[in-house]
């Protein structure tokens, strides 16, 4: 037995990382593992290069041109110079900043509050997390449809309930609304706050899950030590919880800010930028110029002007995360590092006060009320706060549920808005009879499954390479992948559409399978990079000692241990593919190839809105993903804890 233990000694020496003297000239220049890195990163590089970087380059070229009839004329930087005096562009930039800043503040506050409440629970947490994930899971078209109906000034349930409870007239007397009943989406003073509210409703679940994962990663010993030292609940929150969540807050807020800043679908489906331009973000301005006005060069210039700003934010995020992971010493330490968040907070607050004084004090009042309620509830019990949070989260979904079981007569007459009388399956039968809903459903399942498989494969290979392999350009590749979040789909789909025409993939499900990974792959790669880095390297080295190759160790050791991270990525990418609207709306024109979001939008013909059938469709669209998240949320939280949370 002892002789067999001594035989692997030469193998240990051969498989240990080579020293500087044993590296070849190419390895010294490109990195020790550059060959394997090329193999693992090739699929991601191909997708990002062909479907993102090439379209960006094409957009840059387009931004220097102007269309005159059928001809395209080179004009240099004229499109960029014109933006200086473009009032619509300036309004769009301000709207994007206001929309993003307020939405992120409320998502952080509500998401952290919900995470702290759920973290205390010992029973029913899985069920509650599954319920809280509903807004984030449901397609954007479902969100827009439900909230447009709820916020209707005459027939909407929001005004009816606020009037019946007396809260609505009270809001008018306090000048929080100009008149009652309020025109939430049609009043210029309320349209932007209403759109922000819907975005917060949809985004809070993502923040809650990420913060809950971060709370699980904070050692309990720190809280025990703080309790022994006599620290109060507030002191523990300030000195233990917040520092422990600094990394996850940075990642979550930055990624969510990029998504929110580039948001198009939700605002377009809710208000189309109106009334006037009060809710039009810069992305919608670019869409209006490039698509509605056929000024492709001007539209490209609008988006590209904002590209360096967001690219700089992503670059700073990458540097900060490398400092947190120990790969790079922090640039600032001591008081300077502690002062930076306060300086940023003060700067953002001042800009918000300047950009939207009419919204600022109202938002501050609402935020103060939320914090006051959170402080009071923290002393009296968690179930009261959870009940209020669930009412906010599930209210629109309850309206969809009951509307789906109403008769057409009750829907039209708007009788007994909050309860079906009688309960009936009329809307479901009409949905399958009058619409090709079954075909849309099958198309969505096939496209989502295929695009998720592509993104998962590429992200697993790319994430492992960035976490484990040593090669020159790793940081640059990471930044490049993350920069794919910067280009909004409202402009990317123009060159992508031209590319699909050249390859004859338009009006086919393949066009969606190929293009969907462009917006799911970056986050998937990011998440798996952090998860692979959290797996002890000793396990992989033991497999190498036993004679496995690096690829065999990856397949037999690393991938089985990374199942929670892989499942978290699958859930994220599947949800994004299931909910996607813009690409499917542009690339698919034939009814037999439409997906559920586009098919549901096509059910609305002018002012004719089949609310009952749309509610039934929304219910059927949301159930599968909600069920998957309900059963997979434990693995999702574990994947986030070791992935995006720890970086």
PDB file of N, CA and C in Angstrom, residues 384-472:
ATOM      1  N   UNK A 384     -46.443  42.079   9.857  1.00  0.00           N
ATOM      2  CA  UNK A 384     -47.208  43.239   9.397  1.00  0.00           C
ATOM      3  C   UNK A 384     -46.542  43.841   8.161  1.00  0.00           C
ATOM      4  N   UNK A 385     -45.224  44.007   8.232  1.00  0.00           N
ATOM      5  CA  UNK A 385     -44.497  44.564   7.091  1.00  0.00           C
ATOM      6  C   UNK A 385     -44.559  43.632   5.896  1.00  0.00           C
ATOM      7  N   UNK A 386     -44.421  42.329   6.145  1.00  0.00           N
ATOM      8  CA  UNK A 386     -44.496  41.379   5.043  1.00  0.00           C
ATOM      9  C   UNK A 386     -45.871  41.387   4.394  1.00  0.00           C
ATOM     10  N   UNK A 387     -46.913  41.560   5.193  1.00  0.00           N
ATOM     11  CA  UNK A 387     -48.265  41.626   4.638  1.00  0.00           C
ATOM     12  C   UNK A 387     -48.408  42.841   3.719  1.00  0.00           C
ATOM     13  N   UNK A 388     -47.885  43.996   4.172  1.00  0.00           N
ATOM     14  CA  UNK A 388     -47.930  45.183   3.324  1.00  0.00           C
ATOM     15  C   UNK A 388     -47.122  45.028   2.066  1.00  0.00           C
ATOM     16  N   UNK A 389     -45.932  44.422   2.191  1.00  0.00           N
ATOM     17  CA  UNK A 389     -45.092  44.202   1.019  1.00  0.00           C
ATOM     18  C   UNK A 389     -45.752  43.252   0.030  1.00  0.00           C
ATOM     19  N   UNK A 390     -46.352  42.189   0.537  1.00  0.00           N
ATOM     20  CA  UNK A 390     -47.042  41.251  -0.343  1.00  0.00           C
ATOM     21  C   UNK A 390     -48.242  41.893  -1.021  1.00  0.00           C
ATOM     22  N   UNK A 391     -48.942  42.778  -0.313  1.00  0.00           N
ATOM     23  CA  UNK A 391     -50.078  43.473  -0.928  1.00  0.00           C
ATOM     24  C   UNK A 391     -49.608  44.337  -2.097  1.00  0.00           C
ATOM     25  N   UNK A 392     -48.479  45.031  -1.919  1.00  0.00           N
ATOM     26  CA  UNK A 392     -47.919  45.852  -2.994  1.00  0.00           C
ATOM     27  C   UNK A 392     -47.457  44.988  -4.161  1.00  0.00           C
ATOM     28  N   UNK A 393     -46.810  43.867  -3.861  1.00  0.00           N
ATOM     29  CA  UNK A 393     -46.239  43.020  -4.904  1.00  0.00           C
ATOM     30  C   UNK A 393     -47.315  42.238  -5.653  1.00  0.00           C
ATOM     31  N   UNK A 394     -48.262  41.689  -4.909  1.00  0.00           N
ATOM     32  CA  UNK A 394     -49.229  40.771  -5.512  1.00  0.00           C
ATOM     33  C   UNK A 394     -50.530  41.442  -5.927  1.00  0.00           C
ATOM     34  N   UNK A 395     -50.727  42.718  -5.586  1.00  0.00           N
ATOM     35  CA  UNK A 395     -51.954  43.406  -5.960  1.00  0.00           C
ATOM     36  C   UNK A 395     -52.245  43.362  -7.451  1.00  0.00           C
ATOM     37  N   UNK A 396     -51.291  43.793  -8.311  1.00  0.00           N
ATOM     38  CA  UNK A 396     -51.543  43.720  -9.754  1.00  0.00           C
ATOM     39  C   UNK A 396     -51.760  42.297 -10.251  1.00  0.00           C
ATOM     40  N   UNK A 397     -51.065  41.328  -9.664  1.00  0.00           N
ATOM     41  CA  UNK A 397     -51.252  39.947 -10.097  1.00  0.00           C
ATOM     42  C   UNK A 397     -52.617  39.417  -9.671  1.00  0.00           C
ATOM     43  N   UNK A 398     -53.111  39.882  -8.514  1.00  0.00           N
ATOM     44  CA  UNK A 398     -54.460  39.487  -8.097  1.00  0.00           C
ATOM     45  C   UNK A 398     -55.491  40.027  -9.086  1.00  0.00           C
ATOM     46  N   UNK A 399     -55.301  41.267  -9.530  1.00  0.00           N
ATOM     47  CA  UNK A 399     -56.233  41.846 -10.502  1.00  0.00           C
ATOM     48  C   UNK A 399     -56.238  41.028 -11.788  1.00  0.00           C
ATOM     49  N   UNK A 400     -55.050  40.617 -12.253  1.00  0.00           N
ATOM     50  CA  UNK A 400     -54.974  39.783 -13.453  1.00  0.00           C
ATOM     51  C   UNK A 400     -55.705  38.464 -13.230  1.00  0.00           C
ATOM     52  N   UNK A 401     -55.511  37.875 -12.048  1.00  0.00           N
ATOM     53  CA  UNK A 401     -56.113  36.577 -11.760  1.00  0.00           C
ATOM     54  C   UNK A 401     -57.639  36.653 -11.803  1.00  0.00           C
ATOM     55  N   UNK A 402     -58.220  37.620 -11.104  1.00  0.00           N
ATOM     56  CA  UNK A 402     -59.679  37.681 -11.049  1.00  0.00           C
ATOM     57  C   UNK A 402     -60.263  38.105 -12.391  1.00  0.00           C
ATOM     58  N   UNK A 403     -59.562  38.959 -13.137  1.00  0.00           N
ATOM     59  CA  UNK A 403     -60.060  39.379 -14.444  1.00  0.00           C
ATOM     60  C   UNK A 403     -60.084  38.220 -15.420  1.00  0.00           C
ATOM     61  N   UNK A 404     -59.122  37.317 -15.290  1.00  0.00           N
ATOM     62  CA  UNK A 404     -59.068  36.170 -16.198  1.00  0.00           C
ATOM     63  C   UNK A 404     -60.276  35.259 -16.046  1.00  0.00           C
ATOM     64  N   UNK A 405     -60.940  35.294 -14.887  1.00  0.00           N
ATOM     65  CA  UNK A 405     -62.079  34.406 -14.637  1.00  0.00           C
ATOM     66  C   UNK A 405     -63.421  35.151 -14.679  1.00  0.00           C
ATOM     67  N   UNK A 406     -63.410  36.383 -15.187  1.00  0.00           N
ATOM     68  CA  UNK A 406     -64.652  37.119 -15.351  1.00  0.00           C
ATOM     69  C   UNK A 406     -65.287  36.810 -16.701  1.00  0.00           C
ATOM     70  N   UNK A 407     -66.584  37.014 -16.791  1.00  0.00           N
ATOM     71  CA  UNK A 407     -67.258  36.913 -18.082  1.00  0.00           C
ATOM     72  C   UNK A 407     -66.982  38.178 -18.887  1.00  0.00           C
ATOM     73  N   UNK A 408     -67.172  38.100 -20.188  1.00  0.00           N
ATOM     74  CA  UNK A 408     -66.936  39.263 -21.029  1.00  0.00           C
ATOM     75  C   UNK A 408     -67.892  40.400 -20.662  1.00  0.00           C
ATOM     76  N   UNK A 409     -69.103  40.051 -20.292  1.00  0.00           N
ATOM     77  CA  UNK A 409     -70.069  41.078 -19.895  1.00  0.00           C
ATOM     78  C   UNK A 409     -69.597  41.837 -18.662  1.00  0.00           C
ATOM     79  N   UNK A 410     -69.071  41.106 -17.670  1.00  0.00           N
ATOM     80  CA  UNK A 410     -68.596  41.768 -16.457  1.00  0.00           C
ATOM     81  C   UNK A 410     -67.386  42.649 -16.743  1.00  0.00           C
ATOM     82  N   UNK A 411     -66.509  42.195 -17.638  1.00  0.00           N
ATOM     83  CA  UNK A 411     -65.332  42.992 -17.982  1.00  0.00           C
ATOM     84  C   UNK A 411     -65.746  44.288 -18.655  1.00  0.00           C
ATOM     85  N   UNK A 412     -66.703  44.210 -19.591  1.00  0.00           N
ATOM     86  CA  UNK A 412     -67.135  45.394 -20.330  1.00  0.00           C
ATOM     87  C   UNK A 412     -67.900  46.359 -19.425  1.00  0.00           C
ATOM     88  N   UNK A 413     -68.767  45.825 -18.585  1.00  0.00           N
ATOM     89  CA  UNK A 413     -69.585  46.680 -17.706  1.00  0.00           C
ATOM     90  C   UNK A 413     -68.798  47.171 -16.490  1.00  0.00           C
ATOM     91  N   UNK A 414     -67.619  46.573 -16.245  1.00  0.00           N
ATOM     92  CA  UNK A 414     -66.776  46.935 -15.088  1.00  0.00           C
ATOM     93  C   UNK A 414     -67.568  46.846 -13.782  1.00  0.00           C
ATOM     94  N   UNK A 415     -68.280  45.749 -13.667  1.00  0.00           N
ATOM     95  CA  UNK A 415     -69.107  45.507 -12.484  1.00  0.00           C
ATOM     96  C   UNK A 415     -68.324  44.647 -11.496  1.00  0.00           C
ATOM     97  N   UNK A 416     -68.289  45.053 -10.226  1.00  0.00           N
ATOM     98  CA  UNK A 416     -67.594  44.297  -9.185  1.00  0.00           C
ATOM     99  C   UNK A 416     -66.162  43.987  -9.620  1.00  0.00           C
ATOM    100  N   UNK A 417     -65.357  45.036  -9.674  1.00  0.00           N
ATOM    101  CA  UNK A 417     -64.037  44.965 -10.303  1.00  0.00           C
ATOM    102  C   UNK A 417     -63.103  43.973  -9.634  1.00  0.00           C
ATOM    103  N   UNK A 418     -63.267  43.725  -8.349  1.00  0.00           N
ATOM    104  CA  UNK A 418     -62.301  42.918  -7.608  1.00  0.00           C
ATOM    105  C   UNK A 418     -62.748  41.478  -7.375  1.00  0.00           C
ATOM    106  N   UNK A 419     -63.839  41.056  -8.037  1.00  0.00           N
ATOM    107  CA  UNK A 419     -64.305  39.680  -7.814  1.00  0.00           C
ATOM    108  C   UNK A 419     -65.156  39.222  -9.003  1.00  0.00           C
ATOM    109  N   UNK A 420     -64.881  38.028  -9.549  1.00  0.00           N
ATOM    110  CA  UNK A 420     -65.696  37.530 -10.673  1.00  0.00           C
ATOM    111  C   UNK A 420     -67.104  37.150 -10.209  1.00  0.00           C
ATOM    112  N   UNK A 421     -68.094  37.577 -10.972  1.00  0.00           N
ATOM    113  CA  UNK A 421     -69.490  37.196 -10.663  1.00  0.00           C
ATOM    114  C   UNK A 421     -70.215  36.876 -11.969  1.00  0.00           C
ATOM    115  N   UNK A 422     -70.270  35.627 -12.386  1.00  0.00           N
ATOM    116  CA  UNK A 422     -69.747  34.437 -11.690  1.00  0.00           C
ATOM    117  C   UNK A 422     -68.344  34.092 -12.200  1.00  0.00           C
ATOM    118  N   UNK A 423     -67.731  33.088 -11.590  1.00  0.00           N
ATOM    119  CA  UNK A 423     -66.465  32.566 -12.079  1.00  0.00           C
ATOM    120  C   UNK A 423     -66.718  31.785 -13.372  1.00  0.00           C
ATOM    121  N   UNK A 424     -65.882  32.027 -14.382  1.00  0.00           N
ATOM    122  CA  UNK A 424     -66.079  31.372 -15.667  1.00  0.00           C
ATOM    123  C   UNK A 424     -64.744  31.225 -16.386  1.00  0.00           C
ATOM    124  N   UNK A 425     -64.668  30.235 -17.286  1.00  0.00           N
ATOM    125  CA  UNK A 425     -63.478  30.007 -18.123  1.00  0.00           C
ATOM    126  C   UNK A 425     -63.669  30.590 -19.518  1.00  0.00           C
ATOM    127  N   UNK A 426     -64.591  31.505 -19.645  1.00  0.00           N
ATOM    128  CA  UNK A 426     -64.905  32.077 -20.954  1.00  0.00           C
ATOM    129  C   UNK A 426     -63.695  32.736 -21.609  1.00  0.00           C
ATOM    130  N   UNK A 427     -62.895  33.449 -20.838  1.00  0.00           N
ATOM    131  CA  UNK A 427     -61.744  34.154 -21.402  1.00  0.00           C
ATOM    132  C   UNK A 427     -60.678  33.177 -21.903  1.00  0.00           C
ATOM    133  N   UNK A 428     -60.482  32.069 -21.212  1.00  0.00           N
ATOM    134  CA  UNK A 428     -59.489  31.082 -21.638  1.00  0.00           C
ATOM    135  C   UNK A 428     -59.919  30.398 -22.935  1.00  0.00           C
ATOM    136  N   UNK A 429     -61.181  30.024 -23.017  1.00  0.00           N
ATOM    137  CA  UNK A 429     -61.663  29.382 -24.247  1.00  0.00           C
ATOM    138  C   UNK A 429     -61.590  30.340 -25.419  1.00  0.00           C
ATOM    139  N   UNK A 430     -61.963  31.612 -25.196  1.00  0.00           N
ATOM    140  CA  UNK A 430     -61.864  32.598 -26.268  1.00  0.00           C
ATOM    141  C   UNK A 430     -60.430  32.860 -26.675  1.00  0.00           C
ATOM    142  N   UNK A 431     -59.501  32.780 -25.729  1.00  0.00           N
ATOM    143  CA  UNK A 431     -58.088  33.004 -26.032  1.00  0.00           C
ATOM    144  C   UNK A 431     -57.565  31.975 -27.020  1.00  0.00           C
ATOM    145  N   UNK A 432     -57.890  30.701 -26.798  1.00  0.00           N
ATOM    146  CA  UNK A 432     -57.400  29.651 -27.689  1.00  0.00           C
ATOM    147  C   UNK A 432     -58.232  29.550 -28.968  1.00  0.00           C
ATOM    148  N   UNK A 433     -59.462  30.039 -28.918  1.00  0.00           N
ATOM    149  CA  UNK A 433     -60.317  29.977 -30.100  1.00  0.00           C
ATOM    150  C   UNK A 433     -60.034  31.118 -31.070  1.00  0.00           C
ATOM    151  N   UNK A 434     -59.857  32.313 -30.537  1.00  0.00           N
ATOM    152  CA  UNK A 434     -59.720  33.506 -31.379  1.00  0.00           C
ATOM    153  C   UNK A 434     -58.273  33.864 -31.697  1.00  0.00           C
ATOM    154  N   UNK A 435     -57.327  33.308 -30.957  1.00  0.00           N
ATOM    155  CA  UNK A 435     -55.922  33.642 -31.146  1.00  0.00           C
ATOM    156  C   UNK A 435     -55.089  32.359 -31.268  1.00  0.00           C
ATOM    157  N   UNK A 436     -53.976  32.401 -32.023  1.00  0.00           N
ATOM    158  CA  UNK A 436     -53.072  31.237 -32.082  1.00  0.00           C
ATOM    159  C   UNK A 436     -52.191  31.154 -30.844  1.00  0.00           C
ATOM    160  N   UNK A 437     -52.823  31.185 -29.668  1.00  0.00           N
ATOM    161  CA  UNK A 437     -52.077  31.282 -28.419  1.00  0.00           C
ATOM    162  C   UNK A 437     -51.219  30.046 -28.177  1.00  0.00           C
ATOM    163  N   UNK A 438     -51.737  28.871 -28.522  1.00  0.00           N
ATOM    164  CA  UNK A 438     -50.962  27.648 -28.330  1.00  0.00           C
ATOM    165  C   UNK A 438     -49.670  27.663 -29.119  1.00  0.00           C
ATOM    166  N   UNK A 439     -49.728  28.169 -30.348  1.00  0.00           N
ATOM    167  CA  UNK A 439     -48.514  28.248 -31.169  1.00  0.00           C
ATOM    168  C   UNK A 439     -47.523  29.237 -30.567  1.00  0.00           C
ATOM    169  N   UNK A 440     -48.028  30.382 -30.093  1.00  0.00           N
ATOM    170  CA  UNK A 440     -47.133  31.346 -29.449  1.00  0.00           C
ATOM    171  C   UNK A 440     -46.458  30.729 -28.234  1.00  0.00           C
ATOM    172  N   UNK A 441     -47.192  29.958 -27.498  1.00  0.00           N
ATOM    173  CA  UNK A 441     -46.650  29.332 -26.292  1.00  0.00           C
ATOM    174  C   UNK A 441     -45.535  28.359 -26.652  1.00  0.00           C
ATOM    175  N   UNK A 442     -45.773  27.536 -27.648  1.00  0.00           N
ATOM    176  CA  UNK A 442     -44.759  26.566 -28.071  1.00  0.00           C
ATOM    177  C   UNK A 442     -43.517  27.273 -28.602  1.00  0.00           C
ATOM    178  N   UNK A 443     -43.703  28.340 -29.376  1.00  0.00           N
ATOM    179  CA  UNK A 443     -42.563  29.098 -29.889  1.00  0.00           C
ATOM    180  C   UNK A 443     -41.719  29.658 -28.747  1.00  0.00           C
ATOM    181  N   UNK A 444     -42.377  30.185 -27.742  1.00  0.00           N
ATOM    182  CA  UNK A 444     -41.657  30.775 -26.609  1.00  0.00           C
ATOM    183  C   UNK A 444     -40.869  29.716 -25.847  1.00  0.00           C
ATOM    184  N   UNK A 445     -41.460  28.557 -25.653  1.00  0.00           N
ATOM    185  CA  UNK A 445     -40.763  27.478 -24.954  1.00  0.00           C
ATOM    186  C   UNK A 445     -39.518  27.054 -25.728  1.00  0.00           C
ATOM    187  N   UNK A 446     -39.647  26.871 -27.037  1.00  0.00           N
ATOM    188  CA  UNK A 446     -38.508  26.421 -27.838  1.00  0.00           C
ATOM    189  C   UNK A 446     -37.396  27.460 -27.875  1.00  0.00           C
ATOM    190  N   UNK A 447     -37.763  28.723 -28.090  1.00  0.00           N
ATOM    191  CA  UNK A 447     -36.754  29.775 -28.172  1.00  0.00           C
ATOM    192  C   UNK A 447     -36.070  29.970 -26.826  1.00  0.00           C
ATOM    193  N   UNK A 448     -36.839  29.982 -25.745  1.00  0.00           N
ATOM    194  CA  UNK A 448     -36.255  30.195 -24.424  1.00  0.00           C
ATOM    195  C   UNK A 448     -35.323  29.055 -24.039  1.00  0.00           C
ATOM    196  N   UNK A 449     -35.740  27.824 -24.298  1.00  0.00           N
ATOM    197  CA  UNK A 449     -34.905  26.670 -23.946  1.00  0.00           C
ATOM    198  C   UNK A 449     -33.621  26.660 -24.766  1.00  0.00           C
ATOM    199  N   UNK A 450     -33.728  26.905 -26.066  1.00  0.00           N
ATOM    200  CA  UNK A 450     -32.546  26.860 -26.922  1.00  0.00           C
ATOM    201  C   UNK A 450     -31.574  27.988 -26.599  1.00  0.00           C
ATOM    202  N   UNK A 451     -32.077  29.209 -26.443  1.00  0.00           N
ATOM    203  CA  UNK A 451     -31.187  30.332 -26.146  1.00  0.00           C
ATOM    204  C   UNK A 451     -30.566  30.201 -24.759  1.00  0.00           C
ATOM    205  N   UNK A 452     -31.310  29.633 -23.805  1.00  0.00           N
ATOM    206  CA  UNK A 452     -30.750  29.397 -22.473  1.00  0.00           C
ATOM    207  C   UNK A 452     -29.627  28.373 -22.527  1.00  0.00           C
ATOM    208  N   UNK A 453     -29.809  27.318 -23.321  1.00  0.00           N
ATOM    209  CA  UNK A 453     -28.760  26.305 -23.462  1.00  0.00           C
ATOM    210  C   UNK A 453     -27.499  26.909 -24.066  1.00  0.00           C
ATOM    211  N   UNK A 454     -27.661  27.757 -25.091  1.00  0.00           N
ATOM    212  CA  UNK A 454     -26.501  28.402 -25.719  1.00  0.00           C
ATOM    213  C   UNK A 454     -25.792  29.307 -24.721  1.00  0.00           C
ATOM    214  N   UNK A 455     -26.556  30.148 -24.017  1.00  0.00           N
ATOM    215  CA  UNK A 455     -25.953  31.067 -23.051  1.00  0.00           C
ATOM    216  C   UNK A 455     -25.290  30.314 -21.905  1.00  0.00           C
ATOM    217  N   UNK A 456     -25.908  29.225 -21.439  1.00  0.00           N
ATOM    218  CA  UNK A 456     -25.359  28.466 -20.323  1.00  0.00           C
ATOM    219  C   UNK A 456     -24.042  27.807 -20.701  1.00  0.00           C
ATOM    220  N   UNK A 457     -23.980  27.240 -21.901  1.00  0.00           N
ATOM    221  CA  UNK A 457     -22.746  26.600 -22.358  1.00  0.00           C
ATOM    222  C   UNK A 457     -21.624  27.622 -22.482  1.00  0.00           C
ATOM    223  N   UNK A 458     -21.893  28.724 -23.148  1.00  0.00           N
ATOM    224  CA  UNK A 458     -20.859  29.741 -23.337  1.00  0.00           C
ATOM    225  C   UNK A 458     -20.435  30.359 -22.004  1.00  0.00           C
ATOM    226  N   UNK A 459     -21.402  30.613 -21.119  1.00  0.00           N
ATOM    227  CA  UNK A 459     -21.077  31.225 -19.830  1.00  0.00           C
ATOM    228  C   UNK A 459     -20.268  30.286 -18.948  1.00  0.00           C
ATOM    229  N   UNK A 460     -20.571  28.986 -18.989  1.00  0.00           N
ATOM    230  CA  UNK A 460     -19.813  28.024 -18.185  1.00  0.00           C
ATOM    231  C   UNK A 460     -18.355  27.972 -18.633  1.00  0.00           C
ATOM    232  N   UNK A 461     -18.141  27.908 -19.928  1.00  0.00           N
ATOM    233  CA  UNK A 461     -16.772  27.878 -20.441  1.00  0.00           C
ATOM    234  C   UNK A 461     -16.053  29.198 -20.182  1.00  0.00           C
ATOM    235  N   UNK A 462     -16.726  30.306 -20.495  1.00  0.00           N
ATOM    236  CA  UNK A 462     -16.098  31.604 -20.309  1.00  0.00           C
ATOM    237  C   UNK A 462     -15.877  31.938 -18.843  1.00  0.00           C
ATOM    238  N   UNK A 463     -16.851  31.626 -17.991  1.00  0.00           N
ATOM    239  CA  UNK A 463     -16.700  31.910 -16.567  1.00  0.00           C
ATOM    240  C   UNK A 463     -15.556  31.135 -15.942  1.00  0.00           C
ATOM    241  N   UNK A 464     -15.407  29.866 -16.340  1.00  0.00           N
ATOM    242  CA  UNK A 464     -14.300  29.057 -15.814  1.00  0.00           C
ATOM    243  C   UNK A 464     -12.958  29.635 -16.255  1.00  0.00           C
ATOM    244  N   UNK A 465     -12.868  30.037 -17.515  1.00  0.00           N
ATOM    245  CA  UNK A 465     -11.608  30.589 -18.017  1.00  0.00           C
ATOM    246  C   UNK A 465     -11.230  31.866 -17.266  1.00  0.00           C
ATOM    247  N   UNK A 466     -12.187  32.728 -17.026  1.00  0.00           N
ATOM    248  CA  UNK A 466     -11.889  33.984 -16.347  1.00  0.00           C
ATOM    249  C   UNK A 466     -11.598  33.779 -14.863  1.00  0.00           C
ATOM    250  N   UNK A 467     -12.140  32.708 -14.260  1.00  0.00           N
ATOM    251  CA  UNK A 467     -11.935  32.460 -12.830  1.00  0.00           C
ATOM    252  C   UNK A 467     -10.671  31.672 -12.547  1.00  0.00           C
ATOM    253  N   UNK A 468     -10.295  30.759 -13.432  1.00  0.00           N
ATOM    254  CA  UNK A 468      -9.226  29.812 -13.118  1.00  0.00           C
ATOM    255  C   UNK A 468      -7.966  29.984 -13.975  1.00  0.00           C
ATOM    256  N   UNK A 469      -8.120  30.330 -15.227  1.00  0.00           N
ATOM    257  CA  UNK A 469      -6.978  30.321 -16.144  1.00  0.00           C
ATOM    258  C   UNK A 469      -6.205  31.621 -16.058  1.00  0.00           C
ATOM    259  N   UNK A 470      -4.914  31.536 -16.329  1.00  0.00           N
ATOM    260  CA  UNK A 470      -4.037  32.697 -16.298  1.00  0.00           C
ATOM    261  C   UNK A 470      -3.613  33.016 -17.725  1.00  0.00           C
ATOM    262  N   UNK A 471      -4.057  34.182 -18.203  1.00  0.00           N
ATOM    263  CA  UNK A 471      -3.706  34.593 -19.557  1.00  0.00           C
ATOM    264  C   UNK A 471      -3.786  36.103 -19.651  1.00  0.00           C
ATOM    265  N   UNK A 472      -3.029  36.654 -20.563  1.00  0.00           N
ATOM    266  CA  UNK A 472      -3.005  38.094 -20.740  1.00  0.00           C
ATOM    267  C   UNK A 472      -4.323  38.561 -21.369  1.00  0.00           C
TER     268      UNK A 472
END
